mmCIF file with all atom_site columns, C-alpha atoms in Angstrom:
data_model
loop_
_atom_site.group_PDB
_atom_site.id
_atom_site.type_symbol
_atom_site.label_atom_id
_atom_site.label_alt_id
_atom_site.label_comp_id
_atom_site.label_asym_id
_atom_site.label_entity_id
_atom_site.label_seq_id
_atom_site.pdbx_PDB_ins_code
_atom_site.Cartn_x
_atom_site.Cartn_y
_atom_site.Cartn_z
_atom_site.occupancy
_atom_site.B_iso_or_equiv
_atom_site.pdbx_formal_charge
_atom_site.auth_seq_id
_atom_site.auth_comp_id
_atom_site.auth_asym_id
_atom_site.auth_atom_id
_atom_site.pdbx_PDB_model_num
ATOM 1  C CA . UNK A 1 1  ? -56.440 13.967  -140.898 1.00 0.00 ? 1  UNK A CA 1
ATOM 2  C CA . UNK A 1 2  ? -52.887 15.362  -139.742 1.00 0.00 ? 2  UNK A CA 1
ATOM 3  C CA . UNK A 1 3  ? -54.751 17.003  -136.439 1.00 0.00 ? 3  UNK A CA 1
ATOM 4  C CA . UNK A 1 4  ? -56.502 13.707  -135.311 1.00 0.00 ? 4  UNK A CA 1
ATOM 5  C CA . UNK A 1 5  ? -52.907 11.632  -135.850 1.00 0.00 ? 5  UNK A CA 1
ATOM 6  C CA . UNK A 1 6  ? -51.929 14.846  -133.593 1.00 0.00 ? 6  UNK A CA 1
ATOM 7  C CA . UNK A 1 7  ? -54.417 14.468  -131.176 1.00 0.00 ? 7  UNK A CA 1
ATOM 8  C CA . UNK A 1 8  ? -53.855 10.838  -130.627 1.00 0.00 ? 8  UNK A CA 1
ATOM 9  C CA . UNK A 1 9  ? -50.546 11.192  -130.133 1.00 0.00 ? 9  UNK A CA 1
ATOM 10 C CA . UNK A 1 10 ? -50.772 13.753  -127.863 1.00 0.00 ? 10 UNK A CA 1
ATOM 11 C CA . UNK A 1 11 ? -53.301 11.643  -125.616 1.00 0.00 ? 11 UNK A CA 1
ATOM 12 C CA . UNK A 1 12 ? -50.694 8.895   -125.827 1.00 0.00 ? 12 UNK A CA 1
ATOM 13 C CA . UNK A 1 13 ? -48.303 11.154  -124.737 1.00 0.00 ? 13 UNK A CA 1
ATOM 14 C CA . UNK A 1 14 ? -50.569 12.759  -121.986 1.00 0.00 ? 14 UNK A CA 1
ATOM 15 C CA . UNK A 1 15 ? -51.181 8.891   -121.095 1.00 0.00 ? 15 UNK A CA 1
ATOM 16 C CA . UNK A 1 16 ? -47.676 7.831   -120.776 1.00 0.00 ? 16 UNK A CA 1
ATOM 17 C CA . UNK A 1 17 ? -46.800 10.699  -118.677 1.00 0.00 ? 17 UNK A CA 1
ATOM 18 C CA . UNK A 1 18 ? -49.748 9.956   -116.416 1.00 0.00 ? 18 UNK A CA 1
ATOM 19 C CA . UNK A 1 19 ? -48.431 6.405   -116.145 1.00 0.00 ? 19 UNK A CA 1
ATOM 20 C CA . UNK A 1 20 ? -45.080 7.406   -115.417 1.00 0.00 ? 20 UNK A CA 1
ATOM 21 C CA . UNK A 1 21 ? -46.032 9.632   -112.316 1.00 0.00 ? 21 UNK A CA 1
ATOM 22 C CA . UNK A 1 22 ? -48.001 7.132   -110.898 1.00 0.00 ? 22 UNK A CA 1
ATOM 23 C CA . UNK A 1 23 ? -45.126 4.637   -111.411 1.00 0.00 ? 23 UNK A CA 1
ATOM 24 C CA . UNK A 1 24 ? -42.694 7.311   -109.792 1.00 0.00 ? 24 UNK A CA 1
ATOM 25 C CA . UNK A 1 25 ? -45.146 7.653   -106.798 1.00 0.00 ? 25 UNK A CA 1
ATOM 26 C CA . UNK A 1 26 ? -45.194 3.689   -106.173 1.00 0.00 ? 26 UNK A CA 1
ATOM 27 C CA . UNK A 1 27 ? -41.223 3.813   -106.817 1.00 0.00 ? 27 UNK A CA 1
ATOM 28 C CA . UNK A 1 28 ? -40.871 6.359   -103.853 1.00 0.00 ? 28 UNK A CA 1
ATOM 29 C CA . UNK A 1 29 ? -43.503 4.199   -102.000 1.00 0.00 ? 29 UNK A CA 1
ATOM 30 C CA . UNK A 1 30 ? -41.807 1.037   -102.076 1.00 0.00 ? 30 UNK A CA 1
ATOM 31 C CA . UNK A 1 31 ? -38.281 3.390   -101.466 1.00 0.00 ? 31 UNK A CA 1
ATOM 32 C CA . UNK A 1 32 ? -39.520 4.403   -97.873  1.00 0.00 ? 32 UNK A CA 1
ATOM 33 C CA . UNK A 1 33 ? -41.233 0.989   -97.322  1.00 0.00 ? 33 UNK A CA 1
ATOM 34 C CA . UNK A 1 34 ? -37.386 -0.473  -98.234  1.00 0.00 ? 34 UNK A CA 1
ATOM 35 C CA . UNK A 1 35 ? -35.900 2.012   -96.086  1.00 0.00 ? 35 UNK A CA 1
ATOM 36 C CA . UNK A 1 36 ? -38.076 1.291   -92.798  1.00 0.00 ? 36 UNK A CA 1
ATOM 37 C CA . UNK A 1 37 ? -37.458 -2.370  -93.201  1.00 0.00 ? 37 UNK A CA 1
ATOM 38 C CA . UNK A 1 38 ? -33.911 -2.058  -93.334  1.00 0.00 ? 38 UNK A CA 1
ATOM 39 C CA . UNK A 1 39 ? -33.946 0.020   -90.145  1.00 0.00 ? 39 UNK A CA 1
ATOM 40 C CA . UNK A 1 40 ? -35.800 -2.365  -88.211  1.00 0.00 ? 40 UNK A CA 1
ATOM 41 C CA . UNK A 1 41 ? -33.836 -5.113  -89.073  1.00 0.00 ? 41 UNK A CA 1
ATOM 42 C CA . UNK A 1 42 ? -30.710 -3.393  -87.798  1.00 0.00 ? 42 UNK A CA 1
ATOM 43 C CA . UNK A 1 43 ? -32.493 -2.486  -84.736  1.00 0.00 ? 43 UNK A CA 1
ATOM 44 C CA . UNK A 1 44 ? -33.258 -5.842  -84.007  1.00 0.00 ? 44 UNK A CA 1
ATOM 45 C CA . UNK A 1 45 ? -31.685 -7.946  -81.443  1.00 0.00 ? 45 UNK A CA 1
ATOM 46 C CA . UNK A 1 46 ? -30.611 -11.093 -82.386  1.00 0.00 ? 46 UNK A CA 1
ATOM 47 C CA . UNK A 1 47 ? -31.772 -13.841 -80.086  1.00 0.00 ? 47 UNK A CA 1
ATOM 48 C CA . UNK A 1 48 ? -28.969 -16.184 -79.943  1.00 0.00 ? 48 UNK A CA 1
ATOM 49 C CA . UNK A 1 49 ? -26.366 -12.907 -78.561  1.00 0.00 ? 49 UNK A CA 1
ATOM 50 C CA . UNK A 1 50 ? -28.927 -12.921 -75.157  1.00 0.00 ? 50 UNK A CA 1
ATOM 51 C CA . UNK A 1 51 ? -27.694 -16.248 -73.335  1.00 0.00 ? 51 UNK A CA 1
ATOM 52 C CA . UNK A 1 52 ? -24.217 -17.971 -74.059  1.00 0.00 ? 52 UNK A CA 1
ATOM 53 C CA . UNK A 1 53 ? -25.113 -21.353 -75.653  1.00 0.00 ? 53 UNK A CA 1
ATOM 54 C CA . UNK A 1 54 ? -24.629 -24.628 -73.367  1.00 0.00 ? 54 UNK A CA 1
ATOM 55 C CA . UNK A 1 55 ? -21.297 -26.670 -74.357  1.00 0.00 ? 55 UNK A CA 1
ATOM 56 C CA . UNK A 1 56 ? -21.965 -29.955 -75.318  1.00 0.00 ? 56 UNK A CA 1
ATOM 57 C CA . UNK A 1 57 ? -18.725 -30.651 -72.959  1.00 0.00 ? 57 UNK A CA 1
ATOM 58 C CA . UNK A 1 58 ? -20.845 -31.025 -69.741  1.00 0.00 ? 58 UNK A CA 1
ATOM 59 C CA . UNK A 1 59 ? -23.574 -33.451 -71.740  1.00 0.00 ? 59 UNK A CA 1
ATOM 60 C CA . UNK A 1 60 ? -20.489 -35.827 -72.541  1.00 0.00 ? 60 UNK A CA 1
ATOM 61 C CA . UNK A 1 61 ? -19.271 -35.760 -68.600  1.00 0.00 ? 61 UNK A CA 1
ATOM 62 C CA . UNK A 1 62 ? -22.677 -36.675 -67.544  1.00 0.00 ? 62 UNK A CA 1
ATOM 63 C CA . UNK A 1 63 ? -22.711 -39.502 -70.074  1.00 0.00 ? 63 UNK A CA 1
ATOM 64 C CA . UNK A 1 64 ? -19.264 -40.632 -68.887  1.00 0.00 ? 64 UNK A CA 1
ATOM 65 C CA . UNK A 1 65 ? -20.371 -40.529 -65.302  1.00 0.00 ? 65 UNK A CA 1
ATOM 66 C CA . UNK A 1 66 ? -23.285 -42.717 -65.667  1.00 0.00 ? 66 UNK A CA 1
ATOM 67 C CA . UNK A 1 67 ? -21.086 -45.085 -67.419  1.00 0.00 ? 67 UNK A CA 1
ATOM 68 C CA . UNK A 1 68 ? -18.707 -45.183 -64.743  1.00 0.00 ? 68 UNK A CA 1
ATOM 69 C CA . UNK A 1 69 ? -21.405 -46.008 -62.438  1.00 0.00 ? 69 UNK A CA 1
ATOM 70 C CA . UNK A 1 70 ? -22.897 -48.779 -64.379  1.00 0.00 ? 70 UNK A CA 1
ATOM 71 C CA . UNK A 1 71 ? -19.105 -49.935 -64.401  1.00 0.00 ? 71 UNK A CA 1
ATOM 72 C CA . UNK A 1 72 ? -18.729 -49.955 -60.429  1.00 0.00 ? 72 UNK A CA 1
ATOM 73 C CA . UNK A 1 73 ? -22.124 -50.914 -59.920  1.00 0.00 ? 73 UNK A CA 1
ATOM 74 C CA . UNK A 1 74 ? -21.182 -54.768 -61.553  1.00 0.00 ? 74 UNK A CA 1
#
């Protein structure tokens, strides 16, 4: 009786430590994955740095002028 409650628990143990290397191998897995991702997203460019953004400023003269001409036009 005491060797079979050995050998089960010995299996469980054997068991467990199989579980745990496999759970160490996906941990170091999902490490590198982590790591690659992280280094392409600092080598990215971002878009927005590529071409200086339009003011708005030049929109409102336009507007302005086309009201002004409405105005001199009556």
């Amino acid at each position: 009786m005491e060797n079979e409650k050995m050998l089960i628990t010995i299996e469980r143990y054997d068991k467990l430590i199989g579980e745990r290397a496999v759970y160490k191998q996906k941990v170091q897995e999902l490490s590198e994955e982590n790591l690659k991702l992280q280094i392409e997203a600092s080598n990215k460019i971002p878009i927005l740095h590529l071409n200086t953004q339009k003011s708005n400023d030049d929109e409102d003269d336009e507007l302005l002028d086309d009201e002004e001409e409405e105005l001199l036009d009556e």
